[in-house]
Coordinates of C-alpha atoms and ligand atoms in Angstrom, one line a residue:
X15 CA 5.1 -29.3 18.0
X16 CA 1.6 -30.3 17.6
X17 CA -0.4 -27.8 15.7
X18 CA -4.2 -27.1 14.8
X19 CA -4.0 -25.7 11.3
X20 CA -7.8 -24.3 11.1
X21 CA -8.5 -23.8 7.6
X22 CA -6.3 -26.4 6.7
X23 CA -8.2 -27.5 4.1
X24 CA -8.3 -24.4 2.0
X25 CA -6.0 -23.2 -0.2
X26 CA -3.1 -21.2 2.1
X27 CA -3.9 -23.3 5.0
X28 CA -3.3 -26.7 2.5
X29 CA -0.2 -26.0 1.9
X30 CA 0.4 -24.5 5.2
X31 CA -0.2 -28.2 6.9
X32 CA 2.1 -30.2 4.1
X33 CA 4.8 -27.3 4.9
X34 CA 4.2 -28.1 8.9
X35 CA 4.0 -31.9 7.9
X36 CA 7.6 -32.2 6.6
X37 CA 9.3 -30.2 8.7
X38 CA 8.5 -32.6 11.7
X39 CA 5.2 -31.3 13.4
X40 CA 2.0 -32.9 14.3
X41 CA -0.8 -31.2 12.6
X42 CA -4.8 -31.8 13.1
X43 CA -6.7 -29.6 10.5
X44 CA -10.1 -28.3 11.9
X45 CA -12.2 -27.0 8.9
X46 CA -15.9 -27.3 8.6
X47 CA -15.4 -28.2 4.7
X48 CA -17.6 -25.2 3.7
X49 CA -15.5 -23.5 1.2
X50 CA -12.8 -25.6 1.7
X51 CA -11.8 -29.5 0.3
X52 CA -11.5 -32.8 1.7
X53 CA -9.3 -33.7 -0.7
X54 CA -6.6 -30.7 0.1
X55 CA -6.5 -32.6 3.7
X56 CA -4.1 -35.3 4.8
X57 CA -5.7 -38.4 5.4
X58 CA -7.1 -39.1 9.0
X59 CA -5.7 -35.4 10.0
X60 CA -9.3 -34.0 9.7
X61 CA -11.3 -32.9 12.8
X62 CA -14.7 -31.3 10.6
X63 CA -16.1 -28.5 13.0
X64 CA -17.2 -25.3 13.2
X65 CA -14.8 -22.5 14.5
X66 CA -18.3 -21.6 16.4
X67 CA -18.1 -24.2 18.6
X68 CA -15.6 -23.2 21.6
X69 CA -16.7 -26.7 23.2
X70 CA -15.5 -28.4 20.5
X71 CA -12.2 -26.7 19.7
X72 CA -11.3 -26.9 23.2
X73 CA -11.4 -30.5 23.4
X74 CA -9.9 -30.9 20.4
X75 CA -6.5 -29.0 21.5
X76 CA -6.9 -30.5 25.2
X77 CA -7.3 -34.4 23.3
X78 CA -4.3 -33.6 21.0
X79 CA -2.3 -31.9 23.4
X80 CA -2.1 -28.7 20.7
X81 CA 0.9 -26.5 21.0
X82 CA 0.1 -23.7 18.5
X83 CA -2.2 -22.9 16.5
X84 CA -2.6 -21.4 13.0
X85 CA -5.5 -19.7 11.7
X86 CA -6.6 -19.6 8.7
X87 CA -10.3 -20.2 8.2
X88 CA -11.9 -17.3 7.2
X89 CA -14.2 -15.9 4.5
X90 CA -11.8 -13.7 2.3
X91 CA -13.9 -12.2 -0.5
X92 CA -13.8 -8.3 -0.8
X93 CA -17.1 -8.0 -2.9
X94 CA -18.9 -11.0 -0.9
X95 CA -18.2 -9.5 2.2
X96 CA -19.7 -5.9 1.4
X97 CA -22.8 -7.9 0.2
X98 CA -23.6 -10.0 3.2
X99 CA -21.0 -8.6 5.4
X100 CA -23.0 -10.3 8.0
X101 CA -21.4 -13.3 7.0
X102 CA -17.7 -11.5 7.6
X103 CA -18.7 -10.6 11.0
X104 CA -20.1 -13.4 12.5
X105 CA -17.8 -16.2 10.8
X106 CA -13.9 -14.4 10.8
X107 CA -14.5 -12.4 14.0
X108 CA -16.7 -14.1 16.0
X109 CA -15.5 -17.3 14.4
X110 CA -12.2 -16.0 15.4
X111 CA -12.8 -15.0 19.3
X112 CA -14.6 -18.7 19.6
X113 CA -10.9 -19.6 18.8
X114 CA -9.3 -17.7 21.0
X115 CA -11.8 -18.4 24.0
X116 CA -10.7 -22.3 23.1
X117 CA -6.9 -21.8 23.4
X118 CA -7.9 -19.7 26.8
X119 CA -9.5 -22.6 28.2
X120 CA -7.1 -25.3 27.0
X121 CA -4.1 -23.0 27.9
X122 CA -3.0 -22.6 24.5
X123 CA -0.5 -19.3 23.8
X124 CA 0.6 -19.5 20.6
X125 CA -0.8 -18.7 17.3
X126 CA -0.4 -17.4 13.7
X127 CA -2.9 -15.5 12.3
X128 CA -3.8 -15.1 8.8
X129 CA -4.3 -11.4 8.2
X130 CA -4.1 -8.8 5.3
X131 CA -3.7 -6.4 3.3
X132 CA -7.3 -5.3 3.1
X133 CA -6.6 -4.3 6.6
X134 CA -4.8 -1.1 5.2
X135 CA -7.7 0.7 3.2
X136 CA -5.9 2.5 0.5
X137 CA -2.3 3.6 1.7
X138 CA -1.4 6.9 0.4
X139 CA 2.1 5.7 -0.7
X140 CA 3.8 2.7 -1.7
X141 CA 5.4 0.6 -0.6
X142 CA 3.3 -0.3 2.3
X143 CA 4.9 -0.3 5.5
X144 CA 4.0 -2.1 8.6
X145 CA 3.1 1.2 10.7
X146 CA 1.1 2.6 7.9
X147 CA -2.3 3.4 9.4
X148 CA -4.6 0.4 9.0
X149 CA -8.2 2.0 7.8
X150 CA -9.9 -0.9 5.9
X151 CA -12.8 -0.1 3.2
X152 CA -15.0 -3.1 3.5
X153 CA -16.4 -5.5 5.8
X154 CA -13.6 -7.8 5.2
X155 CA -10.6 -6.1 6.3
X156 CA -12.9 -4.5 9.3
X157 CA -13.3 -8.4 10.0
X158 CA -9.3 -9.2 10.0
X159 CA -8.4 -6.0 11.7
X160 CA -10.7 -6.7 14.5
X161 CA -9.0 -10.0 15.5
X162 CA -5.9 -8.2 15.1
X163 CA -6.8 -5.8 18.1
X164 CA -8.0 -9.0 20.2
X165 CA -4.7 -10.3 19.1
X166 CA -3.2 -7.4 20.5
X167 CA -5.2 -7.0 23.6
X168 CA -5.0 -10.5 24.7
X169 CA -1.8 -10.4 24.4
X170 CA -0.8 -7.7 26.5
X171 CA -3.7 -9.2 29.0
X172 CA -3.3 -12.8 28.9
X173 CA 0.5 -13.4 27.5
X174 CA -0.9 -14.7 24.0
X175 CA 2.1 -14.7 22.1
X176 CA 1.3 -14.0 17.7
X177 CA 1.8 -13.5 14.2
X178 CA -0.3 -11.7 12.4
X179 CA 0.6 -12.1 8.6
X180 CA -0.9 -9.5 6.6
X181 CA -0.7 -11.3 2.8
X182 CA -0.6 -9.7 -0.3
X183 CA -2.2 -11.5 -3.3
X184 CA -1.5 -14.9 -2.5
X185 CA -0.7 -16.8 -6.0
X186 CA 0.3 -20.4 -7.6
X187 CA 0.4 -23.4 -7.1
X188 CA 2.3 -26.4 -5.2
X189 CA 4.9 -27.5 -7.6
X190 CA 4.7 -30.8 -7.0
X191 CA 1.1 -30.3 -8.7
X192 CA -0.8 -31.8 -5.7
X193 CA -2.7 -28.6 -3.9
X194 CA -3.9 -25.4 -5.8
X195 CA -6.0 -22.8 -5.8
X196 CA -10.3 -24.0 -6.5
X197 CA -12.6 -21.9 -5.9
X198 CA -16.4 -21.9 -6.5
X199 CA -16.9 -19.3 -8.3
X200 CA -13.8 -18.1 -8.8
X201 CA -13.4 -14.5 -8.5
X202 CA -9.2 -14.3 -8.4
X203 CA -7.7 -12.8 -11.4
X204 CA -4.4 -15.5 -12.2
X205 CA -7.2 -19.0 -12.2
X206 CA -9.5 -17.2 -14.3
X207 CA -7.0 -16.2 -17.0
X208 CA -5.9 -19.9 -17.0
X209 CA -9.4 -20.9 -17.1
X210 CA -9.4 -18.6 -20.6
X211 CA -6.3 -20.6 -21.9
X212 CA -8.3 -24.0 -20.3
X213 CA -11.2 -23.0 -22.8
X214 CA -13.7 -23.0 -19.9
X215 CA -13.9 -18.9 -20.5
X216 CA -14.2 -16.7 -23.6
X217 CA -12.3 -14.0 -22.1
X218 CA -10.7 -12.3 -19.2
X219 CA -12.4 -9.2 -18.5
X220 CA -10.0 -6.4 -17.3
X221 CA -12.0 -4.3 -14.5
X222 CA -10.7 -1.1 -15.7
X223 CA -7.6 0.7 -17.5
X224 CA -7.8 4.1 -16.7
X225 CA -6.1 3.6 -13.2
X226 CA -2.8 6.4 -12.7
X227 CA -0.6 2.9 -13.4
X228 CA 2.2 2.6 -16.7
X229 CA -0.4 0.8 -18.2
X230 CA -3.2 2.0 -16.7
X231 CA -4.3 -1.2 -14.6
X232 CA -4.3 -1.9 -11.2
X233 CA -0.8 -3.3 -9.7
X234 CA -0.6 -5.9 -7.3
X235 CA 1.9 -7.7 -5.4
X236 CA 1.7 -11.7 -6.0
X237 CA 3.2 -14.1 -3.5
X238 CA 3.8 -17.7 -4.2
X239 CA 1.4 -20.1 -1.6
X240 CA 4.3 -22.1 -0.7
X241 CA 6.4 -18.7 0.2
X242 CA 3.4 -17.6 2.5
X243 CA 3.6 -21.2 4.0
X244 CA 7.0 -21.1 4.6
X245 CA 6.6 -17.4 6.2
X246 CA 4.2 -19.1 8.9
X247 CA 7.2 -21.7 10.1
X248 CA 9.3 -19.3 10.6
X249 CA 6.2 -16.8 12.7
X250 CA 6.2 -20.1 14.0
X251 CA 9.4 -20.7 15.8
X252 CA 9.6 -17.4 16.8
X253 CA 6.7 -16.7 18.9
X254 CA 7.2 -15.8 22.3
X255 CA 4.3 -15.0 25.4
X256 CA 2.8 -11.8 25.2
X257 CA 4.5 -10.4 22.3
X258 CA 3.2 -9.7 18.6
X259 CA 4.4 -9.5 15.5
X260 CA 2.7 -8.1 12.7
X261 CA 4.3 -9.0 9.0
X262 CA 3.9 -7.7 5.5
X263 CA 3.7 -11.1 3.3
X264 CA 5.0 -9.8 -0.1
X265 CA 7.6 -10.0 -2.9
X266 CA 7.8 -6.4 -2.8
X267 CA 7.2 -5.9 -6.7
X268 CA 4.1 -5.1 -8.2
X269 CA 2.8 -6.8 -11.6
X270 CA -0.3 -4.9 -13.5
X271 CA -3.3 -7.1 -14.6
X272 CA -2.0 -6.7 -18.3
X273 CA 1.6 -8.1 -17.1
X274 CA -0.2 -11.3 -15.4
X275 CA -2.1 -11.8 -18.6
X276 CA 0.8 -11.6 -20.8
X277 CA 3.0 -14.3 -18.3
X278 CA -0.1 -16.4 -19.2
X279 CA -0.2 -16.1 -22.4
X280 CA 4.2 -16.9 -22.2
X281 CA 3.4 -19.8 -19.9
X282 CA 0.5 -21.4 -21.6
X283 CA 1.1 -20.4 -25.6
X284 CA -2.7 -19.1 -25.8
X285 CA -3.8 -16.1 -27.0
X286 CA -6.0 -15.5 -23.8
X287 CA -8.9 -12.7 -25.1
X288 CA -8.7 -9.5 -23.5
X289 CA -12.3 -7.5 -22.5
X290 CA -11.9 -4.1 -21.0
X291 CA -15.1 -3.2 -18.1
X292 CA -15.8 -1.2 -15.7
X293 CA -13.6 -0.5 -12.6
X294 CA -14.2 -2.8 -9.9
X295 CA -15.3 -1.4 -6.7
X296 CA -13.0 -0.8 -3.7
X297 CA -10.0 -2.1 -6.1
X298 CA -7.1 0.5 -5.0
X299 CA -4.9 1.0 -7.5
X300 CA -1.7 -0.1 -6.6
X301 CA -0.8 -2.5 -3.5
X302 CA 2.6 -3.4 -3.0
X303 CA 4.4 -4.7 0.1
X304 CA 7.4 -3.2 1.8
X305 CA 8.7 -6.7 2.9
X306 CA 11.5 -6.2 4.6
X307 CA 10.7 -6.4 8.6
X308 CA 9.4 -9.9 7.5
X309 CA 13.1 -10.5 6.6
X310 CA 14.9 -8.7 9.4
X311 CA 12.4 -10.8 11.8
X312 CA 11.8 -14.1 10.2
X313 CA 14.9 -14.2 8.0
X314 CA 12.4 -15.4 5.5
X315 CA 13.0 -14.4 1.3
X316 CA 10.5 -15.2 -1.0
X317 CA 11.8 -17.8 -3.6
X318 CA 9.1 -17.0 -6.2
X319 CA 10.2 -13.3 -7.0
X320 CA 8.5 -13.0 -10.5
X321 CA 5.3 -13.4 -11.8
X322 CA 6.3 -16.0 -14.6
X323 CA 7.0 -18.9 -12.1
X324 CA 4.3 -18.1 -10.1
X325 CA 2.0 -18.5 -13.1
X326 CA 3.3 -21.8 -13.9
X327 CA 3.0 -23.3 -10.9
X328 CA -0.5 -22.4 -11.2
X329 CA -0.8 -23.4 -14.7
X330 CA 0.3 -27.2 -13.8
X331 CA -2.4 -27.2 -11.0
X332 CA -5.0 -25.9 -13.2
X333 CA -4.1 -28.0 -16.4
X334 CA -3.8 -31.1 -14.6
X335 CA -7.1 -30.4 -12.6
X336 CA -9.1 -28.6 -15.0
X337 CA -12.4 -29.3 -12.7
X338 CA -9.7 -28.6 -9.3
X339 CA -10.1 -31.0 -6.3
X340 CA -13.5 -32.7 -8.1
X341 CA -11.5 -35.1 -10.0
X342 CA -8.3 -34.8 -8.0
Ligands
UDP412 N1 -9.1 -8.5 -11.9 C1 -9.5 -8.3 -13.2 N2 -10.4 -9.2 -13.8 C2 -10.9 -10.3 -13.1 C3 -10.4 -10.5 -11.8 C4 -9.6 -9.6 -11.2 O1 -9.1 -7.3 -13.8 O2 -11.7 -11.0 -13.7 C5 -8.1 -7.6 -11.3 C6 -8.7 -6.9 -10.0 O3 -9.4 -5.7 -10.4 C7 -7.4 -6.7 -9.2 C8 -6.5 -7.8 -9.7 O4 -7.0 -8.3 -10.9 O5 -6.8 -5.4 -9.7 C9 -6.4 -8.9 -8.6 O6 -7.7 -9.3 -8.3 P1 -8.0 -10.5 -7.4 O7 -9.5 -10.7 -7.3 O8 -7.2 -11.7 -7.9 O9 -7.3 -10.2 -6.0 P2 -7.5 -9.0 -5.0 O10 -6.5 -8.0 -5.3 O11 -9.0 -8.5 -5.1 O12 -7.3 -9.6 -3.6

């Protein structure tokens, strides 16, 4: 198939296009380089545009005869988006129905959509199912949920046919040591524990420990990039007009903020200095995925079940590209 990967040049949607790549489909990125990295992009695959411009997207999937599309450019950061959540609004959903209006017009039907768990607030129990209610706390998982009603709508009312993927904490690295995660500034707790062992920190700075967890720090539920990438082929091949699927992307286990730390300290032999501060707003305690419908539908296992591998991947990527795609 021939796919638009939008967002292909950030850091899910990287590896989402090299995953698309060798199993045998045309891709075209369309990124506007903002946040994301030229480098992350395979060569003469980039179309640099805004999601914004309908026009433009249009032709692009009319010129290169686009299939499906996967969505993945979007602002993702919880405490940037109740900032300026201006900036949520107008780029992931109006960025988002620009896309949509594009694949309308150039008869395009098919599309995976990078949602998540932000969509679901703070569930009253864990694991989080599918049909829990989704009742988001901030501007960004207002912003995904949105497009996931238009998903929904247009749908039912035009025969779109989706995926949307609600991700956990998405985590590591390619193995191969090629695409990672890079950031400026980096806000996501696993890069800037190895950015401690790197030397380019003092400390890691633990928001909070007085959370009703074993150890009193927040739990989340890592997934390995390349098992999210491999979770949108499968969506892939199994959409159909007019039908949805919304999918938990998660291992299903949760790891605390002390547990990461301590795989980094195993993985990188460095003592990695602990602060303890303040909670961090709109953190929810725990956040783990019930994963299995994303089995039952897609077939699809994560092969990165524990935190340790995770981390390494990730420590490769960071200690072989200290400064990330700058010196790549
Ligand atoms: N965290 C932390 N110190 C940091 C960054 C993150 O203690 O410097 C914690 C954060 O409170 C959360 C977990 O690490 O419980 C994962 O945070 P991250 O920002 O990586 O992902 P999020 O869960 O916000 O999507």
């Amino acid at each position: 198939m021939n796919i638009l990967v939008t967002g292909g040049a950030g850091y899910v949607g990287s590896h989402a296009a090299r995953w698309l790549l060798r199993a045998g489909h045309e891709i075209w990125v369309y990124d506007n380089l903002s946040r994301g990295h030229r480098e992350a992009v395979v060569p003469d695959r980039l179309i640099e545009g805004e999601l914004a411009d309908t026009a433009k997207l249009a032709g692009a999937m009319v010129d290169k005869q686009i299939d499906a599309v996967m969505h993945f450019a979007a602002f993702a950061l919880v405490g940037e988006s109740v900032a300026d959540p201006a900036l949520y609004y107008r780029n992931n959903v109006l960025g988002s129905l620009s896309l949509l209006d594009a694949m309308r017009a150039s008869d395009v039907r098919r599309i995976v959509f990078s949602s998540t768990t932000a969509t679901y607030g703070e569930p009253e129990k864990m694991p989080i199912r599918e049909d829990f209610p989704q009742k988001p706390i901030n501007p960004y998982g207002f912003s995904k949920l949105v497009v996931e009603h238009a998903l929904a709508d247009y749908a039912a009312a035009y025969g779109l046919g989706y995926a949307a993927l609600r991700y956990f904490n998405a985590a590591g690295a390619s193995p191969d040591g090629d695409l990672g995660e890079d950031h400026e500034p980096e806000s996501h707790l696993i890069p800037i524990v190895l950015q401690v062992a790197l030397g380019q920190r003092e400390k890691i700075t633990i928001f909070g420990e007085d959370y009703p967890t074993p150890d009193g720090t927040c739990i989340r539920d890592y997934v390995h990039v390349d098992d999210l990438a491999a979770a949108h082929l499968a969506a892939l091949d199994r959409l159909q007009d007019g039908v949805g699927m919304k999918l938990n992307l998660g291992t299903g286990r949760g790891t605390s903020v002390r547990e990461v730390i301590e795989a980094c300290r195993r993985v990188t032999g460095h003592a990695i200095p602990v602060a303890i501060g303040e909670r961090r707003p709109g953190d929810p305690p725990e956040l783990v995925a019930d994963a299995s419908l994303a089995r039952e539908t897609l077939g699809w296992t994560p092969k990165y079940g524990e935190i340790g591998p995770i981390v390494e991947t990730a420590w490769r990527w960071h200690r072989d590209h200290p400064r990330g795609y700058a010196i790549a």
